[in-house]
Each structure stands twice: as C-alpha cells, then as structure tokens.
mmCIF file of C-alpha atoms in Angstrom:
data_model
loop_
_atom_site.group_PDB
_atom_site.id
_atom_site.type_symbol
_atom_site.label_atom_id
_atom_site.label_comp_id
_atom_site.label_asym_id
_atom_site.label_seq_id
_atom_site.Cartn_x
_atom_site.Cartn_y
_atom_site.Cartn_z
ATOM 1 C CA THR A 1 -41.314 -38.130 34.189
ATOM 2 C CA MET A 2 -43.889 -40.768 33.239
ATOM 3 C CA ASN A 3 -46.544 -41.290 35.865
ATOM 4 C CA PRO A 4 -49.142 -43.772 34.757
ATOM 5 C CA GLY A 5 -52.523 -43.190 36.193
ATOM 6 C CA TYR A 6 -52.208 -39.306 36.476
ATOM 7 C CA ALA A 7 -54.523 -37.127 34.470
ATOM 8 C CA GLY A 8 -52.876 -36.135 31.179
ATOM 9 C CA ARG A 9 -50.039 -38.567 31.334
ATOM 10 C CA THR A 10 -49.683 -41.506 28.928
ATOM 11 C CA GLU A 11 -48.222 -44.989 29.302
ATOM 12 C CA LEU A 12 -44.807 -45.755 27.968
ATOM 13 C CA PRO A 13 -45.004 -47.278 24.674
ATOM 14 C CA ASP A 14 -44.190 -51.079 24.651
ATOM 15 C CA ASN A 15 -41.133 -50.645 22.306
ATOM 16 C CA LEU A 16 -39.546 -48.358 24.968
ATOM 17 C CA LYS A 17 -40.566 -50.293 27.909
ATOM 18 C CA VAL A 18 -38.349 -53.176 26.713
ATOM 19 C CA LEU A 19 -35.317 -50.944 26.924
ATOM 20 C CA PHE A 20 -35.691 -50.241 30.776
ATOM 21 C CA ARG A 21 -35.029 -52.431 33.672
ATOM 22 C CA PRO A 22 -37.507 -52.756 36.422
ATOM 23 C CA VAL A 23 -36.691 -50.981 39.769
ATOM 24 C CA ALA A 24 -37.899 -51.632 43.242
ATOM 25 C CA MET A 25 -39.371 -48.555 45.140
ATOM 26 C CA MET A 26 -40.023 -48.348 48.879
ATOM 27 C CA VAL A 27 -42.047 -45.974 50.980
ATOM 28 C CA PRO A 28 -39.938 -43.350 52.490
ATOM 29 C CA ASP A 29 -39.485 -42.940 56.328
ATOM 30 C CA TYR A 30 -41.719 -39.835 56.796
ATOM 31 C CA THR A 31 -40.752 -39.617 60.401
ATOM 32 C CA LEU A 32 -37.081 -39.393 59.770
ATOM 33 C CA ILE A 33 -37.563 -36.852 56.889
ATOM 34 C CA ALA A 34 -39.791 -34.715 59.138
ATOM 35 C CA GLU A 35 -37.189 -34.879 61.864
ATOM 36 C CA ILE A 36 -34.446 -33.728 59.593
ATOM 37 C CA MET A 37 -36.548 -30.987 58.047
ATOM 38 C CA LEU A 38 -37.700 -29.776 61.518
ATOM 39 C CA TYR A 39 -34.055 -29.532 62.565
ATOM 40 C CA ALA A 40 -33.147 -27.698 59.479
ATOM 41 C CA GLU A 41 -35.939 -25.182 60.154
ATOM 42 C CA GLY A 42 -34.538 -24.479 63.707
ATOM 43 C CA PHE A 43 -36.787 -26.632 65.807
ATOM 44 C CA GLY A 44 -34.736 -27.979 68.725
ATOM 45 C CA SER A 45 -37.411 -30.520 69.658
ATOM 46 C CA ALA A 46 -37.613 -32.099 66.243
ATOM 47 C CA LYS A 47 -37.124 -35.660 67.746
ATOM 48 C CA GLU A 48 -40.300 -35.354 69.664
ATOM 49 C CA LEU A 49 -42.227 -33.406 67.116
ATOM 50 C CA SER A 50 -41.723 -35.548 64.032
ATOM 51 C CA PRO A 51 -43.651 -38.681 65.137
ATOM 52 C CA LYS A 52 -46.507 -36.490 66.097
ATOM 53 C CA PHE A 53 -46.424 -34.772 62.807
ATOM 54 C CA THR A 54 -46.395 -37.953 60.810
ATOM 55 C CA LYS A 55 -49.019 -39.417 62.861
ATOM 56 C CA LEU A 56 -51.225 -36.325 62.176
ATOM 57 C CA PHE A 57 -50.748 -36.724 58.446
ATOM 58 C CA SER A 58 -51.410 -40.508 58.345
ATOM 59 C CA LEU A 59 -54.511 -40.176 60.392
ATOM 60 C CA SER A 60 -55.685 -37.306 58.363
ATOM 61 C CA SER A 61 -55.071 -39.382 55.071
ATOM 62 C CA GLU A 62 -56.859 -42.314 56.564
ATOM 63 C CA GLN A 63 -59.953 -40.543 58.150
ATOM 64 C CA LEU A 64 -60.688 -37.682 55.918
ATOM 65 C CA SER A 65 -62.593 -38.166 52.701
ATOM 66 C CA LYS A 66 -60.892 -39.556 49.661
ATOM 67 C CA GLN A 67 -61.313 -36.428 47.505
ATOM 68 C CA ASP A 68 -58.703 -35.665 44.853
ATOM 69 C CA HIS A 69 -57.959 -32.208 46.234
ATOM 70 C CA TYR A 70 -56.666 -33.628 49.616
ATOM 71 C CA ASP A 71 -52.945 -34.276 49.382
ATOM 72 C CA PHE A 72 -51.098 -35.845 52.266
ATOM 73 C CA GLY A 73 -48.062 -36.845 50.335
ATOM 74 C CA MET A 74 -44.454 -35.887 50.648
ATOM 75 C CA ARG A 75 -44.860 -32.500 48.759
ATOM 76 C CA ALA A 76 -47.635 -31.470 51.312
ATOM 77 C CA VAL A 77 -45.436 -32.646 54.288
ATOM 78 C CA LYS A 78 -42.537 -30.543 53.018
ATOM 79 C CA SER A 79 -44.688 -27.416 52.486
ATOM 80 C CA VAL A 80 -46.244 -27.624 55.897
ATOM 81 C CA LEU A 81 -42.815 -27.999 57.614
ATOM 82 C CA VAL A 82 -41.199 -25.168 55.621
ATOM 83 C CA MET A 83 -44.214 -22.927 56.485
ATOM 84 C CA ALA A 84 -43.784 -23.866 60.167
ATOM 85 C CA GLY A 85 -40.105 -22.926 60.106
ATOM 86 C CA GLY A 86 -41.016 -19.603 58.441
ATOM 87 C CA LEU A 87 -43.614 -18.884 61.222
ATOM 88 C CA LYS A 88 -41.025 -19.838 63.767
ATOM 89 C CA ARG A 89 -38.649 -17.354 62.416
ATOM 90 C CA ALA A 90 -41.193 -14.528 62.132
#
C-alpha cells in the first residue's frame, strides 16, 4: 500500500497518479465495529459496552500526549477487544 506521510514510504510518482481515480474515504463507526467484535468474542452486553469502549479510546487519544508510540486507531481497538475476549474465555 502507498501511505504518504508514513516513515519509509514514498509518494506515488506523478506519471502513475494520473492513472488512478480519486476515491472518497470516511471514518468508520468505531462503536458499531466494537459492538460486533464484542458479540463475536462472547460478550452478551456488547450493546452497552461498545459506546463506553469507544468513548475510552476517543478520550485517551484526545487527552494523552501526542507521542508517536501511542496508537488509538482501529488496529489497537481490535487487539484490545480480541485480548478481552481471550481473557473472558480463560
């Protein structure tokens, strides 16, 4: 994948850029994704837990320092939910 702005990644050359169409992206609904993942991990109260979980992650990303090693994106959300499911099953 080409991710401009990331360390070690390069911009797409202009001669290749003209071959691609622009696409619109939108921010995913973290609450809905968290709810589905919590249900998949075996949490019966996922409807009530998912808004709390996403609020925790959004507040953490807003209020904690903006250091590079802090990651509050979808990959981190997924790993925390999978870990919670593993702890629930243990």
